[in-house]
Coordinates of C-alpha atoms and ligand atoms in Angstrom, one line a residue:
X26 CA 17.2 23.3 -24.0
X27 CA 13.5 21.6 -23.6
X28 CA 10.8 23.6 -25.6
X29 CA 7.9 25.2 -23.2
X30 CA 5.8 22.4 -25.0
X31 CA 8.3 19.7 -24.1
X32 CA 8.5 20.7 -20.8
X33 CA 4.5 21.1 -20.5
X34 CA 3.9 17.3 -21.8
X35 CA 6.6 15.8 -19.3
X36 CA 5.3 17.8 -16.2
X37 CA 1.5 16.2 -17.4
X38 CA 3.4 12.9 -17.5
X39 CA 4.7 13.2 -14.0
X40 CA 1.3 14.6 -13.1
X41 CA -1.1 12.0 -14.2
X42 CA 1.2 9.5 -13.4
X43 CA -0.1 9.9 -9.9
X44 CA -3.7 9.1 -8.6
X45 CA -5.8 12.2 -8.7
X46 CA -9.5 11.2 -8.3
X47 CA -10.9 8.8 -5.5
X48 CA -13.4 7.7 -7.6
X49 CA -10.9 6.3 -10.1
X50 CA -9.0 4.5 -7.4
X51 CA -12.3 2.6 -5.9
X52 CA -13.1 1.9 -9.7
X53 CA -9.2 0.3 -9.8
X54 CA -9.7 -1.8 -6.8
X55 CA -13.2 -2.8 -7.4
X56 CA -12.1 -4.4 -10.8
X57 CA -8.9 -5.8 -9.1
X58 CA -11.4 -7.4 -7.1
X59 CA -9.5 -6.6 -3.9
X60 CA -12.3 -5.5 -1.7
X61 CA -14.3 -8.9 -1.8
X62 CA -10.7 -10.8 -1.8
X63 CA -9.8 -8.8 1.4
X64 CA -13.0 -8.6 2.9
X65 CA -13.1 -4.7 2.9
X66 CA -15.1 -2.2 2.5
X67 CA -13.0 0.4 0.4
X68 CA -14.6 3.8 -0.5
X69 CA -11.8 6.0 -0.1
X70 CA -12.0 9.1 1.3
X71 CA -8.4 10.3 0.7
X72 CA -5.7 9.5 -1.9
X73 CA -2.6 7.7 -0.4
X74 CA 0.7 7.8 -1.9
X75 CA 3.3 5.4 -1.9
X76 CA 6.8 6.1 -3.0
X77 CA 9.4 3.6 -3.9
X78 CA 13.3 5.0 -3.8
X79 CA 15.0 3.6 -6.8
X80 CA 18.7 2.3 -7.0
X81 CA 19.5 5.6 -9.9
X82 CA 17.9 8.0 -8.0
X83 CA 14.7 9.2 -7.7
X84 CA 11.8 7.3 -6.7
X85 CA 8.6 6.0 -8.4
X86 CA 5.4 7.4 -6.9
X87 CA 3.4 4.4 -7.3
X88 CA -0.8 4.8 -8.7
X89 CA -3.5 1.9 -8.5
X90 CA -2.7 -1.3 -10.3
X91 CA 0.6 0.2 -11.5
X92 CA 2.8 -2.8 -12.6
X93 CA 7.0 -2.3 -11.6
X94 CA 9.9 -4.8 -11.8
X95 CA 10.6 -6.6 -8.9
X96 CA 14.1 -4.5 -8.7
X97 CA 12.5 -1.3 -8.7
X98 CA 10.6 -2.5 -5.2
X99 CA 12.9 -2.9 -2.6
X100 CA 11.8 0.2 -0.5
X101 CA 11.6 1.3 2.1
X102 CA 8.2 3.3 0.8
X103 CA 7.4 6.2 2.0
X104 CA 3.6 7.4 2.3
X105 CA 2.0 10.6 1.8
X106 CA -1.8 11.2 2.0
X107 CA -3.6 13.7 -0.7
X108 CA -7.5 15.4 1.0
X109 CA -7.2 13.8 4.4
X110 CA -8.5 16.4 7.2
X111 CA -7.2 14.3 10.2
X112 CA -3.8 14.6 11.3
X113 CA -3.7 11.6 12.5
X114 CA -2.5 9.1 13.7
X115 CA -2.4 6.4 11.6
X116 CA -1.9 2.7 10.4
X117 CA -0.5 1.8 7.2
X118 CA -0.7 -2.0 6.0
X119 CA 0.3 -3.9 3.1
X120 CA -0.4 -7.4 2.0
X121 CA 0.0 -9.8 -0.7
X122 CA -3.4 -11.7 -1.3
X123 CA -2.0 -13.8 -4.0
X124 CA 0.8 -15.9 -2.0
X125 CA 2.1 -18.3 -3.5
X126 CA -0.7 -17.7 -6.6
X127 CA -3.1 -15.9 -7.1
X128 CA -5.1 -19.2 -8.4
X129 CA -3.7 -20.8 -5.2
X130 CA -3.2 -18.2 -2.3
X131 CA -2.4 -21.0 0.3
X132 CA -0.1 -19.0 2.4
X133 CA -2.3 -15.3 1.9
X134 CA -2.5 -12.9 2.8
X135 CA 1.7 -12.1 3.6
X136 CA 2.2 -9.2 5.6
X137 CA 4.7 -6.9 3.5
X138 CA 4.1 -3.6 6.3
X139 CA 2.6 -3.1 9.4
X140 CA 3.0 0.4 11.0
X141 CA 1.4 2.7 13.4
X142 CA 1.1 6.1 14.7
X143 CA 1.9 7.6 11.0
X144 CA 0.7 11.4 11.6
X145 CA 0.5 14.2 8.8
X146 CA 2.7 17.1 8.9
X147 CA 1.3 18.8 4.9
X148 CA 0.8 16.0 2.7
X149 CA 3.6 14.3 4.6
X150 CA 3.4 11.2 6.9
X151 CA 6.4 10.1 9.0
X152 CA 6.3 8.3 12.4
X153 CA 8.6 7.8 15.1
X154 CA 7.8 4.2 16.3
X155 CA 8.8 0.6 14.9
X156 CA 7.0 -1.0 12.8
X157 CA 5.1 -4.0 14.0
X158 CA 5.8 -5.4 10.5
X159 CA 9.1 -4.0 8.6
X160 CA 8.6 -3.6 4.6
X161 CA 9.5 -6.7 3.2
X162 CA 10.2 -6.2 -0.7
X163 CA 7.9 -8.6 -2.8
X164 CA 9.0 -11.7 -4.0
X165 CA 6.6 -13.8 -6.2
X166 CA 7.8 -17.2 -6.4
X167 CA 9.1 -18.4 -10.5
X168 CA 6.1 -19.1 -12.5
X169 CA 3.8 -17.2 -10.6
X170 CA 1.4 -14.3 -12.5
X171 CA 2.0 -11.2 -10.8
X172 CA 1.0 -10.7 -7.5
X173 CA -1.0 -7.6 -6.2
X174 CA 0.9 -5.9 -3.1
X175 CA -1.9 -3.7 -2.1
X176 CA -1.4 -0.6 0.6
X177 CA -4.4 0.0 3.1
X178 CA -4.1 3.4 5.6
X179 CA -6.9 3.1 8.7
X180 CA -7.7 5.4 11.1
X181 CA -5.7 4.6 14.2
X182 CA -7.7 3.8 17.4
X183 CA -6.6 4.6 21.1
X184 CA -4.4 2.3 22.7
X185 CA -3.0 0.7 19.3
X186 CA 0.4 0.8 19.5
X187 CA -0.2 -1.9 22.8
X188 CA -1.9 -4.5 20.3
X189 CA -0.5 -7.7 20.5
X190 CA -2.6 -10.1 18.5
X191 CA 0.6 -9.1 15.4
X192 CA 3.9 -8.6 16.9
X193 CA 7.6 -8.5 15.0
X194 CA 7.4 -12.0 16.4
X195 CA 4.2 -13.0 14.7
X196 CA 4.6 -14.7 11.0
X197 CA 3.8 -12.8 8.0
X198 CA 1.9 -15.7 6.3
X199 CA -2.0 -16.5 6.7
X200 CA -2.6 -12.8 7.6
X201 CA -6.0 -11.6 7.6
X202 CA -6.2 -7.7 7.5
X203 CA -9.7 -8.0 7.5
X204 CA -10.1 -9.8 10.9
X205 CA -7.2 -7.5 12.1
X206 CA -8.6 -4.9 11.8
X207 CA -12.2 -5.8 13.4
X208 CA -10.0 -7.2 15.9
X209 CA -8.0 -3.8 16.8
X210 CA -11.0 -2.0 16.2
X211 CA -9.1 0.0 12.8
X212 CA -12.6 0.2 10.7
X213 CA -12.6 0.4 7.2
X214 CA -9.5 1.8 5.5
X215 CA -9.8 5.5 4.2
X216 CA -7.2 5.3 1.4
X217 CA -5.4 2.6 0.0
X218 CA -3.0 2.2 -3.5
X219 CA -1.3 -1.4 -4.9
X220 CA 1.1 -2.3 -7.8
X221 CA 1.3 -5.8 -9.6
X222 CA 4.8 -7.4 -9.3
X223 CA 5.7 -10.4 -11.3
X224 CA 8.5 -12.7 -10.3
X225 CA 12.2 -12.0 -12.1
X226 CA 12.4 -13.3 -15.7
Ligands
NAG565 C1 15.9 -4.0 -13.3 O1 16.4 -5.0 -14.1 C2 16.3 -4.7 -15.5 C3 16.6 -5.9 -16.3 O2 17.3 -6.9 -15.6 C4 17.1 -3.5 -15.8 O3 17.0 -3.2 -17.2 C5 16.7 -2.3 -15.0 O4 17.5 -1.2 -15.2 C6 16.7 -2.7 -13.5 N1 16.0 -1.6 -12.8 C7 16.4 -1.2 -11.6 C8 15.6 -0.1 -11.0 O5 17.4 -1.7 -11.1
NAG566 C1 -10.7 -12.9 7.0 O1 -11.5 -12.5 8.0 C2 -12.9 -12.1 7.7 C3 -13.6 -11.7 8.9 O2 -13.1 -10.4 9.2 C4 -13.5 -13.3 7.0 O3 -14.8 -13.0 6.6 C5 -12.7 -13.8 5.9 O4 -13.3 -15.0 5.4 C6 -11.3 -14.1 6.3 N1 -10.5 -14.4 5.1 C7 -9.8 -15.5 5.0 C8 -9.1 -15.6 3.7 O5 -9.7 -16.3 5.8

């Protein structure tokens, strides 16, 4: 049997494992220099969680900048959203800035998940509508640094799930989640999270 103490120290683990302060997650992006590489504002105003399901059971609940083995990504994630006072609904992105390098990111940004009408239910969001964009588990190309695969949530406004400047159809390469967004009319995201995944050994 675990000692109290034991038992304390691994439930802290768990604990700070996750992000807990919006303040620490701006600071995160900010020196990932994601906001200027997206062209986004990002001042978070909730803390979104982003859960991967892992082949042993389980899942890994991922915080900013955490780095995970390729094989420990192949989703689908599943999102929850800490301090948010809307219900929703609401979009979730992802993108990969640094395709096929992050000294090189010809082909950027790569649409990994576009998905609407996410509402909350709790801490809980689940919707009932395909995604525009299914997850697409990252796949850094050999020799690459890691990339960062970076998870925006917007607002979502009337009249969204009609959009069809990004369809199923539409390729996933030389996405811009910036213009997307002024296009649809999503604003500035109001929580966000990323990992850093490097290519196989
Ligand atoms: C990923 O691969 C590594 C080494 O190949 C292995 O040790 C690890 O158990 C794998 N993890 C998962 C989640 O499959
Ligand atoms: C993405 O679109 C924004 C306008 O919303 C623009 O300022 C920016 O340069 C674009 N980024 C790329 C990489 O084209």
């Amino acid at each position: 049997m675990r000692s109290p103490l034991a038992l304390l120290l691994s439930l802290v683990a768990v604990v700070s494992a996750q992000d807990s302060s919006l303040s620490a997650v701006k600071k995160v992006f900010d020196d990932a220099n994601i906001p200027s590489d997206l062209s986004i504002k990002f001042s978070p105003r909730a803390l979104l969680e982003v859960s991967l399901p892992q082949p042993t059971g389980g899942a890994i609940t991922l915080h900013a900048g955490i780095q995970l083995p390729r094989n420990a990504t192949a989703g689908p994630p599943s999102f929850r959203i800490i301090g948010a006072r809307s219900r929703g609904p609401f979009v979730i992105a992802a993108v990969d800035p640094d395709a096929p390098t992050p000294q090189t990111p010809t082909v950027s940004q790569i649409r990994h998940f576009l998905g609407g009408s996410f509402t909350r239910l709790r801490d809980t969001l689940t919707n009932s509508t395909p995604a525009v964009s299914d997850f697409r588990q990252p796949t850094p190309p050999a020799g690459s640094p890691a990339h960062r695969y970076i998870f925006l949530l917007f607002n979502q406004p009337p009249g969204f799930e009609s959009q069809t400047i990004v369809t199923p159809t539409t390729s996933i390469s030389l996405f811009n989640i910036s213009s997307f967004a002024e296009t649809v009319g999503l604003g500035d995201p109001i929580a966000g999270t990323f990992m850093l995944v490097a290519p196989d050994a």
